[in-house]
């Protein structure tokens, strides 16, 4: 099994707790074959990550770690871009990304209309909460320049306490539209295991979405813990692999210079 963690944050992200080098050491300790750092990056001035990433330092740090640990661990440079589809910032984002030497880009929805998901819920019904979220993902997948959709169905993390989980059948049509467009545009899906670390106790996205993606012909899948500390590196990723196998996937993907590479599970 090719062991990877393709969603990891370090201190280069506003909410990352540990140094990138320490995370590499941990990854080697637990026998990972490859790790991809996916630091937060946002071009919306209202987002908490705006202006946080020191790309030059990030680039240099990765290069240094590659020199030191490259014989034991494949280390990749990625970003998790929040709302990479916002029209006013498309040009800025394109210019910024072009300057970077990236292996991988996760596209994520953390905000709707510049408001954090958690804060978009008051005054909405449960169905409106989930509907608005999936519509934002749909808008993203239509135009964003990304390699995978990050933690699809993250809304359940925030809605869970007050409204519970959602029923796949209630949103099947829009989810199918999202996945169909993603496949057409060569955008993959990540299985994000951080949901297994909180009350939702379920991966993002839920298994029905993984099955639908498979049935629609989707192939590109990455696995990530969305860890923000050395302790959570690869956490629950083994379960992620098992789940993918159970859904009939035979391969997982890594990326080099934004090109997908398949590996047998
Ligand atoms: Zn995220
Ligand atoms: Zn993340």
PDB file of C-alpha atoms and ligand atoms in Angstrom:
ATOM      1  CA  UNK A   1       0.000   0.000   0.000  1.00  0.00           C
ATOM      2  CA  UNK A   2       1.321   3.403  -0.960  1.00  0.00           C
ATOM      3  CA  UNK A   3       0.808   5.387   2.237  1.00  0.00           C
ATOM      4  CA  UNK A   4       0.090   9.071   1.760  1.00  0.00           C
ATOM      5  CA  UNK A   5      -1.377  12.021   3.558  1.00  0.00           C
ATOM      6  CA  UNK A   6      -2.483  14.550   0.986  1.00  0.00           C
ATOM      7  CA  UNK A   7      -3.964  17.247   3.188  1.00  0.00           C
ATOM      8  CA  UNK A   8      -1.703  18.568   5.906  1.00  0.00           C
ATOM      9  CA  UNK A   9      -1.168  21.999   7.427  1.00  0.00           C
ATOM     10  CA  UNK A  10       1.928  23.335   9.174  1.00  0.00           C
ATOM     11  CA  UNK A  11       2.744  26.639  10.835  1.00  0.00           C
ATOM     12  CA  UNK A  12       2.640  28.213   7.374  1.00  0.00           C
ATOM     13  CA  UNK A  13      -1.153  28.111   7.804  1.00  0.00           C
ATOM     14  CA  UNK A  14      -2.836  30.444  10.299  1.00  0.00           C
ATOM     15  CA  UNK A  15      -4.194  27.467  12.231  1.00  0.00           C
ATOM     16  CA  UNK A  16      -1.247  25.061  11.833  1.00  0.00           C
ATOM     17  CA  UNK A  17       0.374  24.108  15.137  1.00  0.00           C
ATOM     18  CA  UNK A  18       3.675  22.491  14.187  1.00  0.00           C
ATOM     19  CA  UNK A  19       6.763  23.084  12.086  1.00  0.00           C
ATOM     20  CA  UNK A  20       6.820  21.574   8.637  1.00  0.00           C
ATOM     21  CA  UNK A  21      10.101  19.809   9.316  1.00  0.00           C
ATOM     22  CA  UNK A  22       8.709  18.141  12.460  1.00  0.00           C
ATOM     23  CA  UNK A  23       5.745  16.892  10.462  1.00  0.00           C
ATOM     24  CA  UNK A  24       8.151  15.362   7.914  1.00  0.00           C
ATOM     25  CA  UNK A  25       9.981  13.598  10.747  1.00  0.00           C
ATOM     26  CA  UNK A  26       6.704  12.257  12.089  1.00  0.00           C
ATOM     27  CA  UNK A  27       5.677  11.087   8.594  1.00  0.00           C
ATOM     28  CA  UNK A  28       8.929   9.133   8.313  1.00  0.00           C
ATOM     29  CA  UNK A  29       8.438   7.682  11.780  1.00  0.00           C
ATOM     30  CA  UNK A  30       5.036   6.278  10.804  1.00  0.00           C
ATOM     31  CA  UNK A  31       6.319   5.033   7.431  1.00  0.00           C
ATOM     32  CA  UNK A  32       4.480   7.305   5.054  1.00  0.00           C
ATOM     33  CA  UNK A  33       5.645   7.130   1.462  1.00  0.00           C
ATOM     34  CA  UNK A  34       4.494  10.625   0.608  1.00  0.00           C
ATOM     35  CA  UNK A  35       3.119  13.756   2.207  1.00  0.00           C
ATOM     36  CA  UNK A  36       1.641  16.815   0.566  1.00  0.00           C
ATOM     37  CA  UNK A  37       1.477  20.055   2.515  1.00  0.00           C
ATOM     38  CA  UNK A  38      -1.650  21.988   1.648  1.00  0.00           C
ATOM     39  CA  UNK A  39      -1.311  25.346   3.351  1.00  0.00           C
ATOM     40  CA  UNK A  40      -4.264  27.700   3.450  1.00  0.00           C
ATOM     41  CA  UNK A  41      -4.312  30.362   0.782  1.00  0.00           C
ATOM     42  CA  UNK A  42      -7.025  32.934   0.228  1.00  0.00           C
ATOM     43  CA  UNK A  43      -7.326  35.976  -1.962  1.00  0.00           C
ATOM     44  CA  UNK A  44     -10.509  37.277  -0.349  1.00  0.00           C
ATOM     45  CA  UNK A  45      -9.344  40.073   2.007  1.00  0.00           C
ATOM     46  CA  UNK A  46     -12.145  39.153   4.416  1.00  0.00           C
ATOM     47  CA  UNK A  47     -10.804  35.635   4.978  1.00  0.00           C
ATOM     48  CA  UNK A  48      -8.647  34.824   8.011  1.00  0.00           C
ATOM     49  CA  UNK A  49      -5.963  33.338   5.753  1.00  0.00           C
ATOM     50  CA  UNK A  50      -5.623  36.428   3.616  1.00  0.00           C
ATOM     51  CA  UNK A  51      -1.995  37.514   3.447  1.00  0.00           C
ATOM     52  CA  UNK A  52      -0.844  34.847   5.902  1.00  0.00           C
ATOM     53  CA  UNK A  53       1.161  32.516   3.674  1.00  0.00           C
ATOM     54  CA  UNK A  54       4.791  33.499   3.248  1.00  0.00           C
ATOM     55  CA  UNK A  55       5.225  31.615   0.014  1.00  0.00           C
ATOM     56  CA  UNK A  56       8.958  32.207  -0.348  1.00  0.00           C
ATOM     57  CA  UNK A  57       9.662  30.786   3.102  1.00  0.00           C
ATOM     58  CA  UNK A  58       7.267  27.882   2.462  1.00  0.00           C
ATOM     59  CA  UNK A  59       9.012  27.082  -0.805  1.00  0.00           C
ATOM     60  CA  UNK A  60      12.443  27.188   0.800  1.00  0.00           C
ATOM     61  CA  UNK A  61      11.359  25.082   3.747  1.00  0.00           C
ATOM     62  CA  UNK A  62      10.022  22.364   1.452  1.00  0.00           C
ATOM     63  CA  UNK A  63      13.237  22.400  -0.587  1.00  0.00           C
ATOM     64  CA  UNK A  64      15.301  22.061   2.573  1.00  0.00           C
ATOM     65  CA  UNK A  65      13.186  19.146   3.811  1.00  0.00           C
ATOM     66  CA  UNK A  66      13.447  17.476   0.405  1.00  0.00           C
ATOM     67  CA  UNK A  67      17.225  17.669   0.662  1.00  0.00           C
ATOM     68  CA  UNK A  68      17.242  16.321   4.201  1.00  0.00           C
ATOM     69  CA  UNK A  69      14.527  13.672   3.999  1.00  0.00           C
ATOM     70  CA  UNK A  70      13.912  13.136   0.295  1.00  0.00           C
ATOM     71  CA  UNK A  71      15.485   9.681   0.372  1.00  0.00           C
ATOM     72  CA  UNK A  72      12.912   8.519   2.921  1.00  0.00           C
ATOM     73  CA  UNK A  73       9.817  10.529   2.099  1.00  0.00           C
ATOM     74  CA  UNK A  74       8.323  12.151  -0.979  1.00  0.00           C
ATOM     75  CA  UNK A  75       7.437  15.696  -0.018  1.00  0.00           C
ATOM     76  CA  UNK A  76       5.045  17.763  -2.106  1.00  0.00           C
ATOM     77  CA  UNK A  77       4.114  21.404  -2.122  1.00  0.00           C
ATOM     78  CA  UNK A  78       0.414  22.160  -2.271  1.00  0.00           C
ATOM     79  CA  UNK A  79      -2.204  24.697  -1.315  1.00  0.00           C
ATOM     80  CA  UNK A  80      -5.709  24.550   0.016  1.00  0.00           C
ATOM     81  CA  UNK A  81      -7.362  27.512  -1.643  1.00  0.00           C
ATOM     82  CA  UNK A  82     -10.561  28.814  -0.078  1.00  0.00           C
ATOM     83  CA  UNK A  83     -13.273  29.768  -2.559  1.00  0.00           C
ATOM     84  CA  UNK A  84     -11.031  29.748  -5.626  1.00  0.00           C
ATOM     85  CA  UNK A  85     -14.026  30.703  -7.799  1.00  0.00           C
ATOM     86  CA  UNK A  86     -14.859  34.181  -6.549  1.00  0.00           C
ATOM     87  CA  UNK A  87     -15.160  36.328  -9.657  1.00  0.00           C
ATOM     88  CA  UNK A  88     -13.594  39.569  -8.337  1.00  0.00           C
ATOM     89  CA  UNK A  89     -10.426  37.699  -7.387  1.00  0.00           C
ATOM     90  CA  UNK A  90     -10.038  35.226 -10.249  1.00  0.00           C
ATOM     91  CA  UNK A  91      -7.366  37.211 -12.055  1.00  0.00           C
ATOM     92  CA  UNK A  92      -5.387  37.913  -8.873  1.00  0.00           C
ATOM     93  CA  UNK A  93      -5.522  34.263  -7.905  1.00  0.00           C
ATOM     94  CA  UNK A  94      -4.385  33.122 -11.336  1.00  0.00           C
ATOM     95  CA  UNK A  95      -1.420  35.497 -11.202  1.00  0.00           C
ATOM     96  CA  UNK A  96      -0.466  34.430  -7.682  1.00  0.00           C
ATOM     97  CA  UNK A  97      -0.662  30.712  -8.441  1.00  0.00           C
ATOM     98  CA  UNK A  98       1.361  31.120 -11.629  1.00  0.00           C
ATOM     99  CA  UNK A  99       4.233  32.501  -9.567  1.00  0.00           C
ATOM    100  CA  UNK A 100       4.261  29.417  -7.356  1.00  0.00           C
ATOM    101  CA  UNK A 101       5.756  26.038  -8.091  1.00  0.00           C
ATOM    102  CA  UNK A 102       2.929  23.814  -6.930  1.00  0.00           C
ATOM    103  CA  UNK A 103       2.335  20.094  -7.078  1.00  0.00           C
ATOM    104  CA  UNK A 104      -1.259  20.115  -5.954  1.00  0.00           C
ATOM    105  CA  UNK A 105      -4.241  22.388  -5.291  1.00  0.00           C
ATOM    106  CA  UNK A 106      -7.259  21.588  -3.147  1.00  0.00           C
ATOM    107  CA  UNK A 107     -10.287  23.793  -3.733  1.00  0.00           C
ATOM    108  CA  UNK A 108     -12.371  24.268  -0.601  1.00  0.00           C
ATOM    109  CA  UNK A 109     -15.459  26.142   0.465  1.00  0.00           C
ATOM    110  CA  UNK A 110     -15.004  27.563   3.965  1.00  0.00           C
ATOM    111  CA  UNK A 111     -17.160  30.661   3.488  1.00  0.00           C
ATOM    112  CA  UNK A 112     -20.296  31.716   1.688  1.00  0.00           C
ATOM    113  CA  UNK A 113     -20.372  35.393   0.679  1.00  0.00           C
ATOM    114  CA  UNK A 114     -17.232  35.880   2.790  1.00  0.00           C
ATOM    115  CA  UNK A 115     -18.994  34.583   5.913  1.00  0.00           C
ATOM    116  CA  UNK A 116     -17.653  31.488   7.691  1.00  0.00           C
ATOM    117  CA  UNK A 117     -19.853  28.403   7.157  1.00  0.00           C
ATOM    118  CA  UNK A 118     -20.555  28.130  10.869  1.00  0.00           C
ATOM    119  CA  UNK A 119     -21.914  31.689  10.896  1.00  0.00           C
ATOM    120  CA  UNK A 120     -24.103  31.260   7.821  1.00  0.00           C
ATOM    121  CA  UNK A 121     -26.577  29.028   9.672  1.00  0.00           C
ATOM    122  CA  UNK A 122     -28.651  31.305  11.912  1.00  0.00           C
ATOM    123  CA  UNK A 123     -32.022  32.254  10.402  1.00  0.00           C
ATOM    124  CA  UNK A 124     -31.829  29.465   7.827  1.00  0.00           C
ATOM    125  CA  UNK A 125     -33.697  26.182   7.680  1.00  0.00           C
ATOM    126  CA  UNK A 126     -31.744  22.953   7.585  1.00  0.00           C
ATOM    127  CA  UNK A 127     -32.467  22.406   3.910  1.00  0.00           C
ATOM    128  CA  UNK A 128     -31.415  25.952   3.023  1.00  0.00           C
ATOM    129  CA  UNK A 129     -28.167  25.550   4.968  1.00  0.00           C
ATOM    130  CA  UNK A 130     -27.127  22.480   2.996  1.00  0.00           C
ATOM    131  CA  UNK A 131     -28.564  23.770  -0.272  1.00  0.00           C
ATOM    132  CA  UNK A 132     -26.555  26.991  -0.096  1.00  0.00           C
ATOM    133  CA  UNK A 133     -23.410  25.044   0.711  1.00  0.00           C
ATOM    134  CA  UNK A 134     -23.745  22.620  -2.209  1.00  0.00           C
ATOM    135  CA  UNK A 135     -24.587  25.521  -4.535  1.00  0.00           C
ATOM    136  CA  UNK A 136     -21.332  27.201  -3.546  1.00  0.00           C
ATOM    137  CA  UNK A 137     -19.425  23.974  -4.288  1.00  0.00           C
ATOM    138  CA  UNK A 138     -21.193  23.804  -7.646  1.00  0.00           C
ATOM    139  CA  UNK A 139     -20.109  27.360  -8.461  1.00  0.00           C
ATOM    140  CA  UNK A 140     -16.541  26.421  -7.517  1.00  0.00           C
ATOM    141  CA  UNK A 141     -16.356  23.253  -9.557  1.00  0.00           C
ATOM    142  CA  UNK A 142     -17.646  25.023 -12.653  1.00  0.00           C
ATOM    143  CA  UNK A 143     -14.773  27.464 -12.971  1.00  0.00           C
ATOM    144  CA  UNK A 144     -11.999  26.991 -10.426  1.00  0.00           C
ATOM    145  CA  UNK A 145      -8.529  25.835 -11.415  1.00  0.00           C
ATOM    146  CA  UNK A 146      -8.116  23.082  -8.814  1.00  0.00           C
ATOM    147  CA  UNK A 147      -7.001  19.451  -8.665  1.00  0.00           C
ATOM    148  CA  UNK A 148      -9.511  18.086  -6.156  1.00  0.00           C
ATOM    149  CA  UNK A 149     -12.606  19.231  -4.278  1.00  0.00           C
ATOM    150  CA  UNK A 150     -11.677  19.529  -0.593  1.00  0.00           C
ATOM    151  CA  UNK A 151     -13.803  17.993   2.142  1.00  0.00           C
ATOM    152  CA  UNK A 152     -16.985  17.926   0.085  1.00  0.00           C
ATOM    153  CA  UNK A 153     -19.975  18.083   2.486  1.00  0.00           C
ATOM    154  CA  UNK A 154     -18.005  19.900   5.226  1.00  0.00           C
ATOM    155  CA  UNK A 155     -21.234  21.748   6.069  1.00  0.00           C
ATOM    156  CA  UNK A 156     -22.304  18.776   8.195  1.00  0.00           C
ATOM    157  CA  UNK A 157     -19.461  19.516  10.592  1.00  0.00           C
ATOM    158  CA  UNK A 158     -21.118  22.790  11.597  1.00  0.00           C
ATOM    159  CA  UNK A 159     -24.765  21.860  11.102  1.00  0.00           C
ATOM    160  CA  UNK A 160     -24.477  18.545  12.922  1.00  0.00           C
ATOM    161  CA  UNK A 161     -24.971  19.784  16.501  1.00  0.00           C
ATOM    162  CA  UNK A 162     -28.186  21.733  15.832  1.00  0.00           C
ATOM    163  CA  UNK A 163     -29.636  20.133  12.732  1.00  0.00           C
ATOM    164  CA  UNK A 164     -28.024  16.708  12.466  1.00  0.00           C
ATOM    165  CA  UNK A 165     -26.503  15.096   9.424  1.00  0.00           C
ATOM    166  CA  UNK A 166     -28.145  15.454   6.006  1.00  0.00           C
ATOM    167  CA  UNK A 167     -29.787  12.780   3.900  1.00  0.00           C
ATOM    168  CA  UNK A 168     -27.875  12.104   0.707  1.00  0.00           C
ATOM    169  CA  UNK A 169     -31.125  11.524  -1.214  1.00  0.00           C
ATOM    170  CA  UNK A 170     -32.321  15.067  -0.432  1.00  0.00           C
ATOM    171  CA  UNK A 171     -29.358  16.590  -2.310  1.00  0.00           C
ATOM    172  CA  UNK A 172     -28.588  13.829  -4.772  1.00  0.00           C
ATOM    173  CA  UNK A 173     -29.382  15.935  -7.854  1.00  0.00           C
ATOM    174  CA  UNK A 174     -27.035  18.791  -7.055  1.00  0.00           C
ATOM    175  CA  UNK A 175     -24.334  16.409  -5.827  1.00  0.00           C
ATOM    176  CA  UNK A 176     -24.589  14.484  -9.085  1.00  0.00           C
ATOM    177  CA  UNK A 177     -24.265  17.740 -11.017  1.00  0.00           C
ATOM    178  CA  UNK A 178     -21.154  18.676  -8.991  1.00  0.00           C
ATOM    179  CA  UNK A 179     -19.503  15.312  -9.582  1.00  0.00           C
ATOM    180  CA  UNK A 180     -20.387  15.189 -13.276  1.00  0.00           C
ATOM    181  CA  UNK A 181     -18.793  18.577 -13.885  1.00  0.00           C
ATOM    182  CA  UNK A 182     -15.763  17.639 -11.781  1.00  0.00           C
ATOM    183  CA  UNK A 183     -15.172  14.484 -13.816  1.00  0.00           C
ATOM    184  CA  UNK A 184     -15.568  16.388 -17.081  1.00  0.00           C
ATOM    185  CA  UNK A 185     -13.046  18.995 -15.933  1.00  0.00           C
ATOM    186  CA  UNK A 186     -10.573  16.407 -14.587  1.00  0.00           C
ATOM    187  CA  UNK A 187     -11.086  17.547 -11.025  1.00  0.00           C
ATOM    188  CA  UNK A 188     -10.787  14.792  -8.439  1.00  0.00           C
ATOM    189  CA  UNK A 189     -12.291  14.263  -5.041  1.00  0.00           C
ATOM    190  CA  UNK A 190     -10.514  14.016  -1.737  1.00  0.00           C
ATOM    191  CA  UNK A 191     -11.548  11.708   1.040  1.00  0.00           C
ATOM    192  CA  UNK A 192     -10.923  13.820   4.101  1.00  0.00           C
ATOM    193  CA  UNK A 193     -10.720  11.825   7.311  1.00  0.00           C
ATOM    194  CA  UNK A 194     -10.917  14.743   9.746  1.00  0.00           C
ATOM    195  CA  UNK A 195     -14.636  14.062  10.195  1.00  0.00           C
ATOM    196  CA  UNK A 196     -13.664  10.869  12.002  1.00  0.00           C
ATOM    197  CA  UNK A 197     -11.899  13.019  14.596  1.00  0.00           C
ATOM    198  CA  UNK A 198     -14.995  15.047  15.478  1.00  0.00           C
ATOM    199  CA  UNK A 199     -18.615  14.450  16.450  1.00  0.00           C
ATOM    200  CA  UNK A 200     -19.821  13.908  12.902  1.00  0.00           C
ATOM    201  CA  UNK A 201     -17.828  10.672  13.000  1.00  0.00           C
ATOM    202  CA  UNK A 202     -17.945  10.288   9.239  1.00  0.00           C
ATOM    203  CA  UNK A 203     -15.531  11.096   6.443  1.00  0.00           C
ATOM    204  CA  UNK A 204     -16.035  14.033   4.076  1.00  0.00           C
ATOM    205  CA  UNK A 205     -17.701  13.286   1.744  1.00  0.00           C
ATOM    206  CA  UNK A 206     -20.035  10.575   2.982  1.00  0.00           C
ATOM    207  CA  UNK A 207     -19.892   7.107   1.478  1.00  0.00           C
ATOM    208  CA  UNK A 208     -22.933   7.605  -0.773  1.00  0.00           C
ATOM    209  CA  UNK A 209     -21.070  10.419  -2.535  1.00  0.00           C
ATOM    210  CA  UNK A 210     -17.995   8.239  -2.990  1.00  0.00           C
ATOM    211  CA  UNK A 211     -20.188   5.517  -4.485  1.00  0.00           C
ATOM    212  CA  UNK A 212     -21.897   7.972  -6.808  1.00  0.00           C
ATOM    213  CA  UNK A 213     -18.536   9.369  -7.934  1.00  0.00           C
ATOM    214  CA  UNK A 214     -17.398   5.831  -8.714  1.00  0.00           C
ATOM    215  CA  UNK A 215     -20.616   5.032 -10.596  1.00  0.00           C
ATOM    216  CA  UNK A 216     -20.312   8.200 -12.659  1.00  0.00           C
ATOM    217  CA  UNK A 217     -16.832   7.127 -13.731  1.00  0.00           C
ATOM    218  CA  UNK A 218     -14.797   9.242 -11.296  1.00  0.00           C
ATOM    219  CA  UNK A 219     -11.291   7.954 -10.722  1.00  0.00           C
ATOM    220  CA  UNK A 220      -9.123  10.657  -9.198  1.00  0.00           C
ATOM    221  CA  UNK A 221      -9.205  10.299  -5.427  1.00  0.00           C
ATOM    222  CA  UNK A 222      -6.760  11.622  -2.860  1.00  0.00           C
ATOM    223  CA  UNK A 223      -6.631  10.810   0.855  1.00  0.00           C
ATOM    224  CA  UNK A 224      -5.953  13.438   3.486  1.00  0.00           C
ATOM    225  CA  UNK A 225      -6.158  13.773   7.242  1.00  0.00           C
ATOM    226  CA  UNK A 226      -6.496  17.590   7.170  1.00  0.00           C
ATOM    227  CA  UNK A 227      -4.154  17.481  10.125  1.00  0.00           C
ATOM    228  CA  UNK A 228      -2.977  20.692  11.767  1.00  0.00           C
ATOM    229  CA  UNK A 229      -0.439  19.025  14.079  1.00  0.00           C
ATOM    230  CA  UNK A 230       2.182  16.276  14.013  1.00  0.00           C
ATOM    231  CA  UNK A 231      -0.060  14.112  16.192  1.00  0.00           C
ATOM    232  CA  UNK A 232      -2.810  13.912  13.602  1.00  0.00           C
ATOM    233  CA  UNK A 233      -0.559  13.110  10.656  1.00  0.00           C
ATOM    234  CA  UNK A 234      -2.220  10.249   8.689  1.00  0.00           C
ATOM    235  CA  UNK A 235      -4.887   9.984  11.394  1.00  0.00           C
ATOM    236  CA  UNK A 236      -7.764   7.746  10.277  1.00  0.00           C
ATOM    237  CA  UNK A 237      -6.257   7.545   6.780  1.00  0.00           C
ATOM    238  CA  UNK A 238      -6.050   3.765   7.074  1.00  0.00           C
ATOM    239  CA  UNK A 239      -9.844   3.805   7.477  1.00  0.00           C
ATOM    240  CA  UNK A 240      -9.966   6.042   4.407  1.00  0.00           C
ATOM    241  CA  UNK A 241      -8.098   3.441   2.359  1.00  0.00           C
ATOM    242  CA  UNK A 242     -10.423   0.677   3.617  1.00  0.00           C
ATOM    243  CA  UNK A 243     -13.472   2.726   2.732  1.00  0.00           C
ATOM    244  CA  UNK A 244     -12.221   3.372  -0.783  1.00  0.00           C
ATOM    245  CA  UNK A 245     -11.564  -0.330  -1.281  1.00  0.00           C
ATOM    246  CA  UNK A 246     -15.050  -1.103  -0.025  1.00  0.00           C
ATOM    247  CA  UNK A 247     -16.443   1.350  -2.600  1.00  0.00           C
ATOM    248  CA  UNK A 248     -14.564  -0.481  -5.341  1.00  0.00           C
ATOM    249  CA  UNK A 249     -11.735   1.987  -5.925  1.00  0.00           C
ATOM    250  CA  UNK A 250      -8.473   0.268  -6.764  1.00  0.00           C
ATOM    251  CA  UNK A 251      -6.234   3.294  -6.973  1.00  0.00           C
ATOM    252  CA  UNK A 252      -5.411   6.453  -5.139  1.00  0.00           C
ATOM    253  CA  UNK A 253      -3.672   9.453  -6.638  1.00  0.00           C
ATOM    254  CA  UNK A 254      -0.774  11.710  -5.850  1.00  0.00           C
ATOM    255  CA  UNK A 255       0.261  14.789  -7.819  1.00  0.00           C
ATOM    256  CA  UNK A 256       3.512  16.097  -9.219  1.00  0.00           C
ATOM    257  CA  UNK A 257       3.473  19.581 -10.748  1.00  0.00           C
ATOM    258  CA  UNK A 258      -0.295  19.238 -10.792  1.00  0.00           C
ATOM    259  CA  UNK A 259      -0.320  16.011 -12.810  1.00  0.00           C
ATOM    260  CA  UNK A 260      -2.137  13.040 -11.282  1.00  0.00           C
ATOM    261  CA  UNK A 261      -0.199   9.839 -10.696  1.00  0.00           C
ATOM    262  CA  UNK A 262      -2.033   6.632  -9.802  1.00  0.00           C
ATOM    263  CA  UNK A 263      -0.996   4.110  -7.193  1.00  0.00           C
ATOM    264  CA  UNK A 264      -2.538   0.734  -6.491  1.00  0.00           C
ATOM    265  CA  UNK A 265      -4.230   0.660  -3.105  1.00  0.00           C
TER     266      UNK A 265
HETATM  267 ZN1  LIG B   1     -10.491  23.183   4.692  1.00  0.00          ZN
HETATM  268 ZN1  LIG B   2      -7.317  21.884   5.473  1.00  0.00          ZN
END
